[in-house]
């Protein structure tokens, strides 16, 4: 049965990197239907909403959704619920993709592109599991109020329930079993109540069902430091929505560039996954054709593996990315001169 991939190119470099995914997808298989919908700032400009009902419906009905990026300074003054980022958060929430897998992998050919020493990042293979549909991103109340003394007060709510913590931790433990069998759970239980609950729930689940997996608890600030001190100590790192956002950007730089890190957002079995590079719309380089498309291409690779049941093609694509890098293909962010399209072509060539 032909499967459907919904492409949401979005804004800034999103359409540039998604064009390379399209090229590669059609070279790899003619058995995949690719639909495309307007999304993010582009959708706000055209329809007055960053995520239309039509786009949302198409996402819920697809087998997998691949997003480029959304946002940009031109929408900074738009009310929050109509900003491009609201489309992204809305999509994650509606698709119920609570577990965000962000693999930080240092390809050997790129160990010198990292800002850390080769010996610190060589062999790096971390799977960050970021909780994606809860926490301070969605907690109520939130707002900016006027106070009687003339000041204003801005506030957000960090909130997690037992089941939200348990289901994302379960994903982390399951992944660890297929890897190096270690989970590090990061929170701030020393200052936050939600952190205390997080640690308790992870500890209980571990004792009940995953005692064979090594579990370590780490305060999130220490985790940030350990990531740059000795990143190879981590196997699976599970954490909340906000810490996961920050720690994954830091981990991305270990691999050479933010332009290298893909992600898969997954919900319960049988539901479509949402795939996105972890980088944004990169307004500083948008329109120049120099963005690194590998994060988007590797996000497609994750879609093939995790949603489309095509591990065979995913393996081929993964090997082609490694070969292209070994053959010296480099965009500017990883120390080379190739354009976005030339990098896509280098992967195509390596596919043979
Ligand atoms: P960003 O990730 O867009 O860019 C950060 C830096 O990394 C920039 O210097 C950029 O040029 C570079 N970079 C990012 N991707 C790259 C690539 N593929 N190749 C080469 N260089 C790359 O983050 P930002 O500047 O903080 O945010 C810009 C906008 O993107 C904001 O509106 C933000 O909300 C949005 N954003 C969207 C997503 C998403 O759609 N998933 C993710 C992050 C940020
Ligand atoms: C990410 C981004 C998003 C986030 C923004 C754009 C809403 O930074 O996907 O990492 O904070 O989740
Ligand atoms: Mn981020």
JSON list of C-alpha atoms and ligand atoms in Angstrom, two decimals, residues 85 88-89 92 102 130 137 245 276 278, ligand 2:
[
{"chain": "A", "resi": 85, "resn": "UNK", "atom": "CA", "xyz": [5.94, 28.68, 16.46]},
{"chain": "A", "resi": 88, "resn": "UNK", "atom": "CA", "xyz": [4.65, 23.83, 15.60]},
{"chain": "A", "resi": 89, "resn": "UNK", "atom": "CA", "xyz": [3.46, 23.51, 19.20]},
{"chain": "A", "resi": 92, "resn": "UNK", "atom": "CA", "xyz": [2.94, 18.43, 18.31]},
{"chain": "A", "resi": 102, "resn": "UNK", "atom": "CA", "xyz": [17.05, 13.69, 19.04]},
{"chain": "A", "resi": 130, "resn": "UNK", "atom": "CA", "xyz": [12.83, 15.05, 25.07]},
{"chain": "A", "resi": 137, "resn": "UNK", "atom": "CA", "xyz": [5.55, 24.85, 27.01]},
{"chain": "A", "resi": 245, "resn": "UNK", "atom": "CA", "xyz": [15.27, 21.83, 23.97]},
{"chain": "A", "resi": 276, "resn": "UNK", "atom": "CA", "xyz": [11.92, 17.73, 11.97]},
{"chain": "A", "resi": 278, "resn": "UNK", "atom": "CA", "xyz": [16.12, 20.48, 15.35]},
{"chain": "B", "resi": 2, "resn": "LIG", "atom": "C1", "xyz": [12.84, 23.21, 18.65]},
{"chain": "B", "resi": 2, "resn": "LIG", "atom": "C2", "xyz": [12.49, 24.69, 18.65]},
{"chain": "B", "resi": 2, "resn": "LIG", "atom": "C3", "xyz": [11.07, 24.90, 19.15]},
{"chain": "B", "resi": 2, "resn": "LIG", "atom": "C4", "xyz": [11.00, 24.46, 20.60]},
{"chain": "B", "resi": 2, "resn": "LIG", "atom": "C5", "xyz": [10.53, 26.34, 19.03]},
{"chain": "B", "resi": 2, "resn": "LIG", "atom": "C6", "xyz": [10.70, 26.92, 17.66]},
{"chain": "B", "resi": 2, "resn": "LIG", "atom": "C7", "xyz": [9.07, 26.40, 19.42]},
{"chain": "B", "resi": 2, "resn": "LIG", "atom": "O1", "xyz": [13.42, 25.42, 19.37]},
{"chain": "B", "resi": 2, "resn": "LIG", "atom": "O2", "xyz": [12.11, 22.42, 18.04]},
{"chain": "B", "resi": 2, "resn": "LIG", "atom": "O3", "xyz": [13.87, 22.84, 19.21]},
{"chain": "B", "resi": 2, "resn": "LIG", "atom": "O4", "xyz": [11.35, 25.22, 21.51]},
{"chain": "B", "resi": 2, "resn": "LIG", "atom": "O5", "xyz": [10.57, 23.33, 20.82]}
]
